Coordinates of C-alpha atoms and ligand atoms in Angstrom, one line a residue:
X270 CA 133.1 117.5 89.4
X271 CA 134.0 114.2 90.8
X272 CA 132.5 110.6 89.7
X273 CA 132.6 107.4 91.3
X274 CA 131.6 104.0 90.0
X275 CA 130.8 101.0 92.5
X276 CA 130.4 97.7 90.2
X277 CA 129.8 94.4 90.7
X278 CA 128.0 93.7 94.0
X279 CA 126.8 90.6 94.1
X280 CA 123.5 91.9 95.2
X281 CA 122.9 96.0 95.4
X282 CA 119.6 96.2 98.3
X283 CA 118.1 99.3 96.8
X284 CA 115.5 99.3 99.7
X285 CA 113.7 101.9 97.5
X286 CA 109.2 101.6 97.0
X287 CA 110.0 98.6 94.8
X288 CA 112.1 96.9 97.1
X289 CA 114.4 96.1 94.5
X290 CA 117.7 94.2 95.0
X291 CA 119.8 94.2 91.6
X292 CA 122.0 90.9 91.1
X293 CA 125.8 92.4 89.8
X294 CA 124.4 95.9 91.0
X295 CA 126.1 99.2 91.0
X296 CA 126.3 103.0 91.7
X297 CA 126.8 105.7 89.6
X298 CA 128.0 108.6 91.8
X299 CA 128.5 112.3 90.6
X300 CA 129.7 114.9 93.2
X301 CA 128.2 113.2 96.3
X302 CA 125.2 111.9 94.6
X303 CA 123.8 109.3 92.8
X304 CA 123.4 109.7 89.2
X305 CA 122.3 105.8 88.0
X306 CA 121.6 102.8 89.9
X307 CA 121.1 99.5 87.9
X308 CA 123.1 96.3 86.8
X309 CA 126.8 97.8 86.6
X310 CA 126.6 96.7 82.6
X311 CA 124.2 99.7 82.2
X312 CA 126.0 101.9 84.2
X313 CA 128.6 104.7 82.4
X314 CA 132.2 102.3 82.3
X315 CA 134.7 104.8 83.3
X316 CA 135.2 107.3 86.3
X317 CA 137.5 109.4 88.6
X318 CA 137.5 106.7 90.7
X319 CA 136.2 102.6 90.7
X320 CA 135.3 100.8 93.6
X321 CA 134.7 96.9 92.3
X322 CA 132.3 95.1 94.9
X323 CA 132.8 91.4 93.5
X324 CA 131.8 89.3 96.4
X325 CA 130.5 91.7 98.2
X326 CA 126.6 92.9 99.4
X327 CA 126.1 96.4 99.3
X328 CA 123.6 98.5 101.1
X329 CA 122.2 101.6 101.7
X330 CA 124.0 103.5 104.9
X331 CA 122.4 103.3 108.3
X332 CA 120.8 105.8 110.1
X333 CA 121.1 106.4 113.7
X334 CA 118.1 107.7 115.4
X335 CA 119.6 107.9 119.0
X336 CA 122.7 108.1 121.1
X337 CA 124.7 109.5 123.7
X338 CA 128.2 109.5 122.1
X339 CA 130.4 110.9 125.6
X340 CA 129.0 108.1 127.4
X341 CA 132.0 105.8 125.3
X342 CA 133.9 106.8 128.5
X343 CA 131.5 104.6 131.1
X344 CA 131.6 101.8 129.0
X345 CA 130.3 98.8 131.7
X346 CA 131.8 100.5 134.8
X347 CA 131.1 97.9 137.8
X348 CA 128.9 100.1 139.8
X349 CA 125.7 100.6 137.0
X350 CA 126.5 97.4 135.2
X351 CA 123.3 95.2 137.0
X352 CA 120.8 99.0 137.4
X353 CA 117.6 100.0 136.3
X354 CA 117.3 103.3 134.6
X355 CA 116.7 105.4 137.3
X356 CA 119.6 104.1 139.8
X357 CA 121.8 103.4 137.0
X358 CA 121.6 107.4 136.0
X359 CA 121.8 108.3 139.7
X360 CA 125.4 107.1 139.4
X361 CA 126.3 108.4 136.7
X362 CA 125.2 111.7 136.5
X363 CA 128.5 112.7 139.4
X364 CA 131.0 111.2 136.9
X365 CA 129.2 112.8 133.7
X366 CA 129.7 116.1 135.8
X367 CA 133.3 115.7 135.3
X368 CA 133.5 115.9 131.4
X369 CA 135.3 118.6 129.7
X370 CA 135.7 119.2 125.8
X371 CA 138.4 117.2 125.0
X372 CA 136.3 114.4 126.4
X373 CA 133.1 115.9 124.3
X374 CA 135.7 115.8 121.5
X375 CA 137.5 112.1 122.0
X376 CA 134.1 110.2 123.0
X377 CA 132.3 111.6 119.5
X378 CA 135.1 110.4 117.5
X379 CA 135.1 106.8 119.3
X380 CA 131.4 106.9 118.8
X381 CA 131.6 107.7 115.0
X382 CA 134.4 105.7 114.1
X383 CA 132.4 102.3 115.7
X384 CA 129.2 103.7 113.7
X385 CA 130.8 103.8 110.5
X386 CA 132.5 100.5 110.9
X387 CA 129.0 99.1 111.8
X388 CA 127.2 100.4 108.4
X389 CA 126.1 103.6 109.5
X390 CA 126.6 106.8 107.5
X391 CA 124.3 109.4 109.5
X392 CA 123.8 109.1 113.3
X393 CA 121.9 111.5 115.8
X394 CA 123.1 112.5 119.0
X395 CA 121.2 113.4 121.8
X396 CA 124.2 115.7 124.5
X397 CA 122.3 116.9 127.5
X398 CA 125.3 117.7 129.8
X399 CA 127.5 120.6 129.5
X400 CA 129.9 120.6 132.3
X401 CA 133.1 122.5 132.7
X402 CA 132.7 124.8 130.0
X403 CA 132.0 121.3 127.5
X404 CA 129.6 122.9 124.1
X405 CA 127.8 120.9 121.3
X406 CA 130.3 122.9 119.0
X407 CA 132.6 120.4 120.4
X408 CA 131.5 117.6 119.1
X409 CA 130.4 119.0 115.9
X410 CA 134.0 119.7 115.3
X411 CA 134.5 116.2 116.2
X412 CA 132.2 114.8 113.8
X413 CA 133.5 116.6 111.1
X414 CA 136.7 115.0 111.2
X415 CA 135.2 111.6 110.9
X416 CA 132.7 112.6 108.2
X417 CA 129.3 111.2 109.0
X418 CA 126.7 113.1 108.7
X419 CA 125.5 114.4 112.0
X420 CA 122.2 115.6 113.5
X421 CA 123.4 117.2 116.9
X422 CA 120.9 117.3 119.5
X423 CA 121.0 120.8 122.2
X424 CA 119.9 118.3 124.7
X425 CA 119.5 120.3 128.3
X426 CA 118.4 119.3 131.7
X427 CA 116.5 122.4 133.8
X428 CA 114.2 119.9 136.7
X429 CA 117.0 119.5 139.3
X430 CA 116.6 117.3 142.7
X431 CA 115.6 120.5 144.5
X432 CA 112.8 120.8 142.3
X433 CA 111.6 117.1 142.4
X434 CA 113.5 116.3 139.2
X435 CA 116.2 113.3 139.4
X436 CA 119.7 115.0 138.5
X437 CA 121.8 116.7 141.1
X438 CA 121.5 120.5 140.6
X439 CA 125.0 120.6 139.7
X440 CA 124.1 119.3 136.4
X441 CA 121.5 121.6 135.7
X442 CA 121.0 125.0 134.0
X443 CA 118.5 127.9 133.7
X444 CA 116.1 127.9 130.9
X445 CA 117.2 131.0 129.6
X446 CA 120.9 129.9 129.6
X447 CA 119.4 126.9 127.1
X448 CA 117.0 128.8 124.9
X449 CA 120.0 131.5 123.9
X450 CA 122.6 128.9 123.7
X451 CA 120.1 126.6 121.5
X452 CA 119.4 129.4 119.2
X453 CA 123.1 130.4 118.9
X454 CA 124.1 127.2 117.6
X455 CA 120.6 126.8 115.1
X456 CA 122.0 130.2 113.6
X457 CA 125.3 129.1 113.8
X458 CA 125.3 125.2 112.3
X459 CA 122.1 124.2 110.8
X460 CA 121.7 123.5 107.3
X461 CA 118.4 122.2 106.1
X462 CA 119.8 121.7 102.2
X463 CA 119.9 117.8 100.3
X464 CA 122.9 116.4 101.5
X465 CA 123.5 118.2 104.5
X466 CA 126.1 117.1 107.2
X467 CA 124.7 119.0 110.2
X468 CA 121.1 119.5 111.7
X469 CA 120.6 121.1 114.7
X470 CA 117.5 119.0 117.2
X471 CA 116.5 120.9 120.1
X472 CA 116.0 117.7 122.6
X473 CA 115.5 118.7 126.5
X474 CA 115.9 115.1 127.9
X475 CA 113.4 113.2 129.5
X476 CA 110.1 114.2 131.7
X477 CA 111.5 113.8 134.8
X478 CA 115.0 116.5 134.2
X479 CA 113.7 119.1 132.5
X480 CA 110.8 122.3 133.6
X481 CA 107.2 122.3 132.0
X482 CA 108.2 125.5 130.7
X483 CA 111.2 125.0 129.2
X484 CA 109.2 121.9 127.6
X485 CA 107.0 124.4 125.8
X486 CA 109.3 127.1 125.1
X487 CA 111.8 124.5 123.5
X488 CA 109.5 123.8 121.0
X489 CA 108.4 127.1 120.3
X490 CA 111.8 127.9 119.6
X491 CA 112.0 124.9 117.1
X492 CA 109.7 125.7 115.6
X493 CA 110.2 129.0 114.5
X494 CA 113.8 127.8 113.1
X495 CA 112.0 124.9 111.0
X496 CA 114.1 122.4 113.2
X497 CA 112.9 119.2 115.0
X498 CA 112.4 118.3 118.3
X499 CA 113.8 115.2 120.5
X500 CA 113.0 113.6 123.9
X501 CA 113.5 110.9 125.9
X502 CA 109.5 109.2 126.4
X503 CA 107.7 106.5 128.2
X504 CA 110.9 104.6 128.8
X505 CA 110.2 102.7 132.0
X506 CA 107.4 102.1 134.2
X507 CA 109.4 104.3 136.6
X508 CA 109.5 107.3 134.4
X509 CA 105.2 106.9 133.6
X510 CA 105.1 107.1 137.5
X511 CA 106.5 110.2 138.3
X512 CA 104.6 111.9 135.2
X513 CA 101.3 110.9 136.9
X514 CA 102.8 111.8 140.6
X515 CA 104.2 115.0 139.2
X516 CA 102.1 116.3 136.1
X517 CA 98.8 114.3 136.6
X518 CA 99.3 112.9 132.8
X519 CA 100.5 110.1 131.5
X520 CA 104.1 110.5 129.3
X521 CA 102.2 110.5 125.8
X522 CA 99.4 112.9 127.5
X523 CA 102.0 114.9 128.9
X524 CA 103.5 115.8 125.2
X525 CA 99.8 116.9 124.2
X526 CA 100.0 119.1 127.4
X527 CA 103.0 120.7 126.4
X528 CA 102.5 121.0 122.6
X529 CA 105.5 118.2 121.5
X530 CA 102.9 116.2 119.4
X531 CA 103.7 116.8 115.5
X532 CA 105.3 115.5 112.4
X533 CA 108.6 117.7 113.8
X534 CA 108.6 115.1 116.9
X535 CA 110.7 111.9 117.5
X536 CA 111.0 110.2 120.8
X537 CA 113.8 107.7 122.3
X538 CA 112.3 104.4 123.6
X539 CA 108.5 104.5 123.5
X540 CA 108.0 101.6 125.5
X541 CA 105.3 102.5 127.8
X542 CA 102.2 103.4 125.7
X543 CA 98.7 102.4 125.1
X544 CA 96.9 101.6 122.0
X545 CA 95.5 104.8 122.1
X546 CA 98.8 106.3 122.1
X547 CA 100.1 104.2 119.3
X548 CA 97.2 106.2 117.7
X549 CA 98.1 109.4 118.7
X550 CA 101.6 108.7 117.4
X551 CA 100.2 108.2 114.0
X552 CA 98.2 111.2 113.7
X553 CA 100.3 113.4 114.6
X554 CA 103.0 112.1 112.7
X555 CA 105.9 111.4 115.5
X556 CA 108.5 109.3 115.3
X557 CA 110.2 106.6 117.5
X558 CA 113.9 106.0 117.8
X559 CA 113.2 102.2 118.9
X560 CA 116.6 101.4 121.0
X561 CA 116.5 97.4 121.7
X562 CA 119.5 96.8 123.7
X563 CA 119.2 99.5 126.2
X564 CA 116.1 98.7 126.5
X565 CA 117.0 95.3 127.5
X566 CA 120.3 95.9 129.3
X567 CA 118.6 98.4 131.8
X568 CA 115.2 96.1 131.5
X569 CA 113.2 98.7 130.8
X570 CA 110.9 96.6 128.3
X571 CA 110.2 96.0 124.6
X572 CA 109.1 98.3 122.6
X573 CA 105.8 97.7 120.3
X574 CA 107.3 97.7 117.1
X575 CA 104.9 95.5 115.2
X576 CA 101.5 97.9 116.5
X577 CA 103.8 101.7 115.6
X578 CA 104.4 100.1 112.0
X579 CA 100.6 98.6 111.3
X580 CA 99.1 102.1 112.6
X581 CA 101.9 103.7 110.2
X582 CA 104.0 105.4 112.8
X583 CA 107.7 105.9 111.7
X584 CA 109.9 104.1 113.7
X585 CA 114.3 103.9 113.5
X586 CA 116.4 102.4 115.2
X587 CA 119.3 103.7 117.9
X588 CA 122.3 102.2 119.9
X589 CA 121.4 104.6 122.4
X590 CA 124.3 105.6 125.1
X591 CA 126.9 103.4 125.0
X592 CA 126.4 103.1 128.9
X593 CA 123.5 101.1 128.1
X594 CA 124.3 99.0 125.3
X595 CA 127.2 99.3 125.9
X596 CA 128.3 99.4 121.9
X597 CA 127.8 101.9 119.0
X598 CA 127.1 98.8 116.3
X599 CA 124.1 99.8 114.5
X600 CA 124.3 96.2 112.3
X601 CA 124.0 94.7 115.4
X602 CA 121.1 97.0 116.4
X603 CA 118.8 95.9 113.3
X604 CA 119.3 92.1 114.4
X605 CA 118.6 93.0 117.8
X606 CA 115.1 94.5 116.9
X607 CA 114.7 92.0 114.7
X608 CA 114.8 89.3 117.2
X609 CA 113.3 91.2 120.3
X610 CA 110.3 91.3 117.9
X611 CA 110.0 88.3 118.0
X612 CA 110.3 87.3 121.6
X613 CA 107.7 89.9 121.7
X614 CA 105.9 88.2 119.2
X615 CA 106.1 84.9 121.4
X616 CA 105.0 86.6 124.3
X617 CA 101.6 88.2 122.8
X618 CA 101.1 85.5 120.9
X619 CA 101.4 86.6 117.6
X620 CA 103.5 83.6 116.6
X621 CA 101.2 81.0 117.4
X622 CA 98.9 81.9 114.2
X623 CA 98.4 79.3 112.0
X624 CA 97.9 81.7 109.1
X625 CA 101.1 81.5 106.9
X626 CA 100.8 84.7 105.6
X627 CA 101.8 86.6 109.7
X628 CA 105.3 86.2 109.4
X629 CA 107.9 87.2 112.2
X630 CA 109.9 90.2 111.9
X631 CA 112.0 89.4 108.9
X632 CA 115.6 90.8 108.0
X633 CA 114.0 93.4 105.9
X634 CA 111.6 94.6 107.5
X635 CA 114.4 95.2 110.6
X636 CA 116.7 96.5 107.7
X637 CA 114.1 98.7 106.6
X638 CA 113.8 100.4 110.3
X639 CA 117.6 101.4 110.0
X640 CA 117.1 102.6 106.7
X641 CA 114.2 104.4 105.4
X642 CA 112.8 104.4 108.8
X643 CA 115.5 106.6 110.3
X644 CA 115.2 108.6 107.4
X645 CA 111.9 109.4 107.9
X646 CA 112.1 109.8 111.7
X647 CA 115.1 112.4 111.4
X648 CA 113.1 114.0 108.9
X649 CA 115.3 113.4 105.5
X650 CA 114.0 112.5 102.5
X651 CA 117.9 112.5 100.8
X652 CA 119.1 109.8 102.6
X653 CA 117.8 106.0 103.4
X654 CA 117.7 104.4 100.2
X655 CA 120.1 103.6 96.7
X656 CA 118.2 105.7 94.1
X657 CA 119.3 108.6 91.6
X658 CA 119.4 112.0 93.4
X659 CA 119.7 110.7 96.7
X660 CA 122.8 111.0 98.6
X661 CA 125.5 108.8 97.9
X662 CA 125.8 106.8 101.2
X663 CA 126.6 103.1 101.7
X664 CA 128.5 100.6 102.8
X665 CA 129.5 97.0 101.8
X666 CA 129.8 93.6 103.0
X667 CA 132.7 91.5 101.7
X668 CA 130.9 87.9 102.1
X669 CA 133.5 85.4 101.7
X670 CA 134.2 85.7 105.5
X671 CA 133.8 82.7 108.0
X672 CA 130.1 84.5 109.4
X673 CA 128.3 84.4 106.2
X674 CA 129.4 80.1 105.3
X675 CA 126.9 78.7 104.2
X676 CA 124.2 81.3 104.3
X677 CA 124.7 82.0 100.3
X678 CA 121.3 81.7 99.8
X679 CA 120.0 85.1 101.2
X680 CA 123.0 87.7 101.2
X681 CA 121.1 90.2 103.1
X682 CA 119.3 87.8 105.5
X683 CA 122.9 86.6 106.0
X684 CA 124.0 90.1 107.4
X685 CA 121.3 90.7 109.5
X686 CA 120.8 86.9 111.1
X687 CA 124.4 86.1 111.3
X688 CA 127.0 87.4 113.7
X689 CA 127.4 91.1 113.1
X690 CA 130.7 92.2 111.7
X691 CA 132.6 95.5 111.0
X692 CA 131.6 96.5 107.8
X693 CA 134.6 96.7 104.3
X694 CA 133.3 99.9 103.3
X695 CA 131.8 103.0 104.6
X696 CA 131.0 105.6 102.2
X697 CA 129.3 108.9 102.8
X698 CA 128.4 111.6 100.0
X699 CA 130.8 109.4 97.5
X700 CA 133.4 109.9 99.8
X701 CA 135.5 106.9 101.6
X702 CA 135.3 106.5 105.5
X703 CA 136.1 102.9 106.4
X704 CA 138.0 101.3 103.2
X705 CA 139.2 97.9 103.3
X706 CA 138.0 97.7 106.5
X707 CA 140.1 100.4 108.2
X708 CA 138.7 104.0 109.0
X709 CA 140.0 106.3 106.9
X710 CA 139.3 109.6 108.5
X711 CA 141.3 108.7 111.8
X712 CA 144.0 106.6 113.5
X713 CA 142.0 104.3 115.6
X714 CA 145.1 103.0 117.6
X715 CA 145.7 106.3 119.0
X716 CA 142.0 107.1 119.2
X717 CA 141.7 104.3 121.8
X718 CA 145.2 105.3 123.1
X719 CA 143.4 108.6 123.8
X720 CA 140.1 107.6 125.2
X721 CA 140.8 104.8 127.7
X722 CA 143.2 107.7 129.2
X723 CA 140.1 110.0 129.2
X724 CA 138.1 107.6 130.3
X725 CA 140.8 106.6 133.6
X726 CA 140.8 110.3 134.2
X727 CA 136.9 110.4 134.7
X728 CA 136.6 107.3 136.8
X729 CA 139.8 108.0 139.3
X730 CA 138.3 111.2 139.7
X731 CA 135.3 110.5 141.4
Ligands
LIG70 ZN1 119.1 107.9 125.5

C-alpha cells in the first residue's frame, strides 16, 4: 500500500460531467489510484509521499490517440519536407525498410519521453513495418521503461505495388504471417483490467496497403479477443480516389463493405467524409484520432471537428508520425485543434454568426478532446479525467514562467492559448515520470546521444 498526496494547485481541472475546476485543489492517491479529489483542506493531511503544487495548474494526463513513434528517426529529412502524403510515403517507405529493433527500441523511448514532457500519460501507437527481424514486442519493452501507458497497435501492410497497392513489396507480408503474429502478441500482452499499461489494437494501415481480406479477417480476429481495431481513413483526396478506382466505394463505404464499422473502431485523420458519413460515424459508435498538424504539414485538409462532436461522434486527438508533425507534443496538439477549428470555422462561416451564444472552439472544449475524448476513443473508461477510482494520471504546470505573464486570469486557457511548454510533472498510476521538469525514467542526454546516431545510420544508408 502506497499513498500520495498532491496539494495546493492553484486550480485542479477535474474535466469530470460537472466540469469542475477546484481552486487550491488536490489528489488523494492510494496504490495508483485516486481515492479523494477536492480542496486539499478536505483531503487526508499525511502520506507516503507529498507532492505541493503551489503555483502550479494541474490536469488530467493526455491521451494520445495516434502515432508512429520509429518515425523520430526521419525527423524533417530534406527530400519529404515540402510532399503530399502519397509522395512523401513513397520516399520513405526505402529508408523505413532499413529499421531494426534497436531502432524500434530507441525511437519509442524518444517518442515517450517527448509525450510525457508534453502532458501525456497514455499514448497509442500505430507500427506497421517490421523490417529486419524488428517486433511490436520491441517497443513494448521500450515503453515499459519509460512508464506510460501504452496501447500498441499490430499495424501490417499486405497490398504491395505488384498488387496495385502503394508500398514496395519489400515492405510487405502475407496475411497469414499477420493474423498468427497478431494473435501471438493479444495472448501474449493484452490486459483489458482498470489501470492497465498495455492493450493490444489490431490496426492494418490505410486502404490503399493492405488486402480486402486481410481487412476483414483482421477484425474478425479482434473481435473474437475483445480488442479494438485501428486504421488509417479518408485522409487525402488522394487516398478517396484510389478507393473508388480500386474498390468502387468511397473510404467510409468501404469500412461498411468490410465489416470495420462498430463502437470497437477508431480511425486516424477522417478528413474526407460526407455528412452522411459523419452520421454513420455516430451510429456505429467509431472514433476519430483527429491529427491537426499532419494534416496540415502534408496538406491533406482539416478535419470536421465541430460536425463529429454535434452528431456525438468521439473524437481525440494524435501527433501522428513524427515525420509529419514533425514533434510528439501533445499540449501543443490540443492548441493546434483548437485553432484549426477555427480557421475552419472562418472558412464555413460559422464565425460570422451574430448569435453570441456560437462560440469558437474554446480551450476546453480542445482540452476536453485530449482528455475524455481519447479516453473514449481508445476505449477506457479509467483514464481521462481527476475523479475517485480513476487512474491516478496527471501532470502539472508550474505558472510563474515567462509564457503564462499576464494571462492569470484563466490558468487553463493560459496553457492551451499560450506557447506550449514541457510540462513540471508527469505522473502515471501515482508514479513520477517527468519531476521537476526532468524525465525520470531515462537519461535524455544519452537518449539523444543514441538516436541521432540511429537516425545517421538510416539516412547514410540509403
Ligand atoms: Zn498515421
Amino acid at each position: 500500500m502506497s499513498t500520495l498526496l498532491v496539494k495546493n494547485a492553484e486550480s485542479l481541472v477535474t474535466m469530470d460531467d460537472r466540469q469542475r475546476e477546484i481552486p487550491r485543489g488536490g489528489l488523494f492517491i492510494r496504490d495508483g489510484f485516486i481515492e479523494q479529489v477536492g480542496p486539499t483542506v478536505d483531503l487526508p493531511q499525511d502520506a507516503d509521499e507529498v507532492l505541493d503544487l503551489s503555483h502550479h495548474l494541474l490536469l488530467p494526463g493526455l491521451v494520445n490517440t495516434h502515432h508512429h513513434f520509429y518515425q523520430t528517426l526521419t525527423r524533417a529529412l530534406p527530400a519529404v519536407q515540402n510532399s503530399n502524403l502519397f509522395n512523401w510515403l513513397k520516399t520513405l517507405y526505402p529508408i523505413w525498410a532499413r529499421l531494426t529493433p534497436e531502432d524500434i527500441f530507441i525511437s519509442t523511448q524518444t517518442a515517450l519521453a517527448e509525450l510525457a514532457l508534453s502532458g501525456c500519460t497514455t499514448a497509442s501507437d500505430h507500427l506497421y513495418l517490421f523490417p529486419n527481424g524488428s517486433r511490436l514486442d520491441d517497443e513494448i519493452a521500450a515503453a515499459k521503461e519509460i512508464g506510460l501507458r501504452l496501447h500498441a497497435s499490430r499495424g501490417s501492410m499486405s497490398l504491395g505495388e505488384k498488387d496495385g497497392g502503394l508500398p514496395p513489396d519489400s515492405v510487405v507480408d502475407t496475411e497469414a504471417n499477420i493474423l498468427a503474429d497478431s494473435r501471438r502478441l493479444i495472448e501474449a500482452y493484452h490486459d483489458p483490467q482498470a489501470g492497465s499499461y498495455i492493450q493490444i489494437v489490431l490496426a492494418p494501415c490505410s486502404p490503399f496497403s493492405v488486402t480486402t481480406e486481410l481487412m476483414r479477417q483482421s477484425a474478425q480476429l479482434a473481435r473474437q479477443y475483445g480488442v479494438h481495431l485501428h486504421t488509417h481513413l479518408a485522409e487525402t483526396e488522394d487516398e478517396q480516389q484510389f478507393c473508388l478506382q480500386k474498390f468502387g466505394h468511397r473510404p467510409v463505404e468501404y469500412m461498411q463493405v468490410v465489416d470495420w464499422l462498430g463502437p470497437d473502431v477508431w480511425f486516424a485523420h477522417a478528413v474526407y467524409v460526407n455528412k452522411e458519413e459523419v452520421g454513420t460515424f455516430a451510429r456505429h459508435g467509431c472514433g476519430v484520432a483527429h491529427c491537426p498538424t499532419s494534416n496540415m504539414r502534408l496538406a491533406s485538409g482539416i478535419a470536421p471537428v465541430r460536425e463529429y462532436l454535434a452528431a456525438g461522434v468521439k473524437v481525440g486527438l494524435g501527433v501522428d508520425g513524427s515525420a509529419s508533425n514533425d514533434g510528439s507534443h501533445l499540449l501543443a496538439e490540443v492548441r493546434q485543434a483548437m485553432l484549426v477549428a477555427r480557421v475552419r470555422e472562418g472558412l464555413t462561416g460559422f464565425s460570422l454568426s451574430n448569435d453570441p451564444s456560437r462560440q469558437l472552439m474554446t480551450a476546453r472544449e480542445a482540452l476536453r478532446l485530449a482528455t475524455r475524448g481519447g479516453a473514449a476513443v481508445l476505449g477506457r473508461t479509467d483514464i481521462g479525467s481527476l475523479e475517485p477510482g480513476k487512474c491516478a494520471d496527471f501532470f502539472a504546470l508550474n505558472l510563474d514562467r515567462l509564457e503564462y505573464a499576464g494571462a492569470g486570469q484563466d490558468p487553463l486557457a493560459a496553457a492551451i492559448f499560450c506557447q506550449p511548454v514541457r510540462v513540471d510533472y508527469t505522473v502515471v498510476g501515482g508514479k513520477f515520470v517527468v519531476r521537476a521538469g526532468r524525465l525520470v525514467s531515462a537519461d535524455e542526454a544519452r537518449l539523444v546521444e543514441r538516436h541521432k546516431k540511429a537516425a545517421q545510420r538510416l539516412v547514410d544508408a540509403v
